[in-house]
Amino acid sequence: MDYILNNTYSITQLKHKLSILKSYLLQTFFGGPQPALNPKDEAFLKALPESFLKQFNAGNVYKLFKEMEDQINKLPVLIIYLTFETDDESLAQIGQFIRKNLSSPVILDTKYDPGLIAGAALAWKGVYRDYSLRAKLEEKKGEILGSFKRFLR
């Protein structure tokens, strides 16, 4: 599981990779049509170490996936609200920064919030913090309105 988490930063990416891996292993052990994969998913499967794949067999594949799903549910999730939709590259940059600065492994749940202005908001362990310009403007709203009123007089 650690191998998959090394280059996986969001809950969406993690669930997608596990789905690809599970489909591949079930097809390998029980037959059936091989789903069409995009090049990125093929590269993910090819990069998995042989030692990781050898732990799976027809008798334990469902049990091991249940254990991995239980591990995923125990991972701490940092919800990050951004002013843009993330792509894999920006998600990797954000994820690497967060993992470098937090001592525990964390998985991101990114959300698009067009109401934010120039920044981000975070939710961690039930606590929401807005670090965007929107929060600062709201905080200084009275001062800003006072300045405009003085200017207009």
Short mmCIF file of C-alpha atoms in Angstrom, two decimals:
data_model
loop_
_atom_site.label_atom_id
_atom_site.label_comp_id
_atom_site.label_asym_id
_atom_site.label_seq_id
_atom_site.Cartn_x
_atom_site.Cartn_y
_atom_site.Cartn_z
CA MET A 1 0.00 0.00 0.00
CA ASP A 2 2.86 2.38 0.79
CA TYR A 3 4.15 1.99 -2.75
CA ILE A 4 0.83 3.18 -4.17
CA LEU A 5 0.66 6.09 -1.70
CA ASN A 6 4.15 7.37 -2.58
CA ASN A 7 2.98 9.07 -5.78
CA THR A 8 -0.70 9.39 -4.98
CA TYR A 9 -1.87 12.60 -3.37
CA SER A 10 -5.66 12.71 -3.55
CA ILE A 11 -8.42 10.40 -2.46
CA THR A 12 -9.73 10.44 -6.04
CA GLN A 13 -6.36 9.32 -7.44
CA LEU A 14 -6.04 6.63 -4.79
CA LYS A 15 -9.47 5.15 -5.44
CA HIS A 16 -8.84 5.23 -9.20
CA LYS A 17 -5.50 3.42 -8.87
CA LEU A 18 -6.97 0.78 -6.59
CA SER A 19 -9.84 0.26 -9.03
CA ILE A 20 -7.39 -0.21 -11.92
CA LEU A 21 -5.27 -2.61 -9.86
CA LYS A 22 -8.28 -4.61 -8.70
CA SER A 23 -9.66 -4.93 -12.24
CA TYR A 24 -6.26 -6.04 -13.50
CA LEU A 25 -5.80 -8.65 -10.77
CA LEU A 26 -9.34 -10.02 -11.06
CA GLN A 27 -8.90 -10.36 -14.81
CA THR A 28 -5.54 -12.06 -14.26
CA PHE A 29 -6.87 -14.56 -11.70
CA PHE A 30 -10.38 -15.18 -12.97
CA GLY A 31 -10.26 -14.26 -16.67
CA GLY A 32 -12.61 -12.05 -18.58
CA PRO A 33 -12.03 -9.10 -20.85
CA GLN A 34 -9.12 -6.83 -20.06
CA PRO A 35 -10.46 -3.28 -19.72
CA ALA A 36 -8.98 -0.68 -22.05
CA LEU A 37 -6.48 1.43 -20.15
CA ASN A 38 -5.10 4.83 -20.93
CA PRO A 39 -1.29 5.14 -21.11
CA LYS A 40 -1.04 6.62 -17.61
CA ASP A 41 -2.92 3.69 -16.07
CA GLU A 42 -0.81 1.20 -18.03
CA ALA A 43 2.34 2.91 -16.78
CA PHE A 44 1.04 2.70 -13.20
CA LEU A 45 0.48 -1.06 -13.49
CA LYS A 46 3.85 -1.67 -15.15
CA ALA A 47 5.64 0.33 -12.45
CA LEU A 48 4.28 -1.80 -9.60
CA PRO A 49 7.07 -3.93 -8.13
CA GLU A 50 6.85 -7.66 -8.72
CA SER A 51 7.16 -8.23 -4.97
CA PHE A 52 4.01 -6.16 -4.42
CA LEU A 53 2.02 -8.05 -7.05
CA LYS A 54 3.19 -11.48 -5.81
CA GLN A 55 1.37 -11.02 -2.52
CA PHE A 56 -1.94 -11.36 -4.39
CA ASN A 57 -3.46 -14.65 -5.48
CA ALA A 58 -6.93 -15.92 -6.37
CA GLY A 59 -7.54 -16.98 -2.78
CA ASN A 60 -6.67 -13.72 -1.05
CA VAL A 61 -7.30 -10.92 -3.56
CA TYR A 62 -10.65 -9.89 -2.06
CA LYS A 63 -9.32 -10.07 1.51
CA LEU A 64 -6.26 -7.95 0.69
CA PHE A 65 -8.36 -5.32 -1.08
CA LYS A 66 -10.70 -5.17 1.91
CA GLU A 67 -7.66 -4.58 4.15
CA MET A 68 -6.38 -1.84 1.82
CA GLU A 69 -9.79 -0.16 1.80
CA ASP A 70 -9.80 -0.26 5.60
CA GLN A 71 -6.34 1.36 5.62
CA ILE A 72 -7.56 4.08 3.26
CA ASN A 73 -10.48 4.86 5.54
CA LYS A 74 -8.02 5.39 8.42
CA LEU A 75 -5.81 7.85 6.53
CA PRO A 76 -6.09 11.47 7.67
CA VAL A 77 -7.74 13.59 4.99
CA LEU A 78 -6.94 17.25 4.43
CA ILE A 79 -9.71 18.97 2.51
CA ILE A 80 -8.30 21.80 0.43
CA TYR A 81 -10.55 24.31 -1.30
CA LEU A 82 -8.95 25.95 -4.33
CA THR A 83 -9.93 28.58 -6.88
CA PHE A 84 -9.06 26.21 -9.74
CA GLU A 85 -9.51 22.60 -10.76
CA THR A 86 -6.31 20.67 -10.11
CA ASP A 87 -4.49 18.59 -12.67
CA ASP A 88 -2.05 15.82 -11.73
CA GLU A 89 0.98 18.12 -11.88
CA SER A 90 -0.43 20.82 -9.60
CA LEU A 91 -1.84 18.17 -7.27
CA ALA A 92 1.60 16.56 -7.02
CA GLN A 93 3.21 19.91 -6.16
CA ILE A 94 0.62 20.65 -3.48
CA GLY A 95 0.75 17.10 -2.13
CA GLN A 96 4.55 17.04 -1.92
CA PHE A 97 4.57 20.38 -0.09
CA ILE A 98 1.95 19.20 2.40
CA ARG A 99 3.65 15.86 3.05
CA LYS A 100 6.98 17.62 3.53
CA ASN A 101 5.48 19.96 6.13
CA LEU A 102 3.26 17.50 7.99
CA SER A 103 4.77 14.67 9.97
CA SER A 104 2.03 12.14 9.27
CA PRO A 105 0.99 10.74 5.91
CA VAL A 106 -2.01 12.63 4.59
CA ILE A 107 -4.30 12.31 1.61
CA LEU A 108 -5.89 15.33 -0.04
CA ASP A 109 -9.51 15.84 -0.93
CA THR A 110 -9.50 18.80 -3.30
CA LYS A 111 -12.60 20.89 -3.83
CA TYR A 112 -13.22 23.70 -6.31
CA ASP A 113 -14.51 26.90 -4.69
CA PRO A 114 -14.92 29.76 -7.18
CA GLY A 115 -15.87 32.08 -4.31
CA LEU A 116 -12.34 32.09 -2.95
CA ILE A 117 -10.09 34.91 -4.05
CA ALA A 118 -6.34 34.36 -4.48
CA GLY A 119 -5.68 31.65 -1.96
CA ALA A 120 -6.99 28.48 -0.43
CA ALA A 121 -9.10 27.25 2.43
CA LEU A 122 -8.33 24.12 4.43
CA ALA A 123 -10.37 21.76 6.57
CA TRP A 124 -8.35 19.54 8.89
CA LYS A 125 -9.88 17.35 11.59
CA GLY A 126 -13.13 19.28 11.44
CA VAL A 127 -11.55 22.75 11.64
CA TYR A 128 -12.05 25.06 8.64
CA ARG A 129 -9.56 27.86 7.94
CA ASP A 130 -9.83 30.31 5.06
CA TYR A 131 -6.44 31.63 3.97
CA SER A 132 -7.72 33.41 0.88
CA LEU A 133 -8.05 37.08 0.11
CA ARG A 134 -11.81 36.65 0.52
CA ALA A 135 -11.33 36.02 4.25
CA LYS A 136 -9.07 39.05 4.63
CA LEU A 137 -11.51 41.27 2.75
CA GLU A 138 -14.36 40.05 4.95
CA GLU A 139 -12.24 40.67 8.04
CA LYS A 140 -11.43 44.24 6.98
CA LYS A 141 -14.81 44.96 5.40
CA GLY A 142 -15.65 47.80 7.81
CA GLU A 143 -12.32 49.54 7.28
CA ILE A 144 -12.56 49.19 3.50
CA LEU A 145 -16.10 50.58 3.41
CA GLY A 146 -15.05 53.44 5.69
CA SER A 147 -12.18 54.29 3.35
CA PHE A 148 -14.50 54.31 0.34
CA LYS A 149 -17.00 56.53 2.15
CA ARG A 150 -14.25 59.02 3.09
CA PHE A 151 -13.00 58.97 -0.48
CA LEU A 152 -16.47 59.62 -1.92
CA ARG A 153 -17.16 62.64 0.33
#
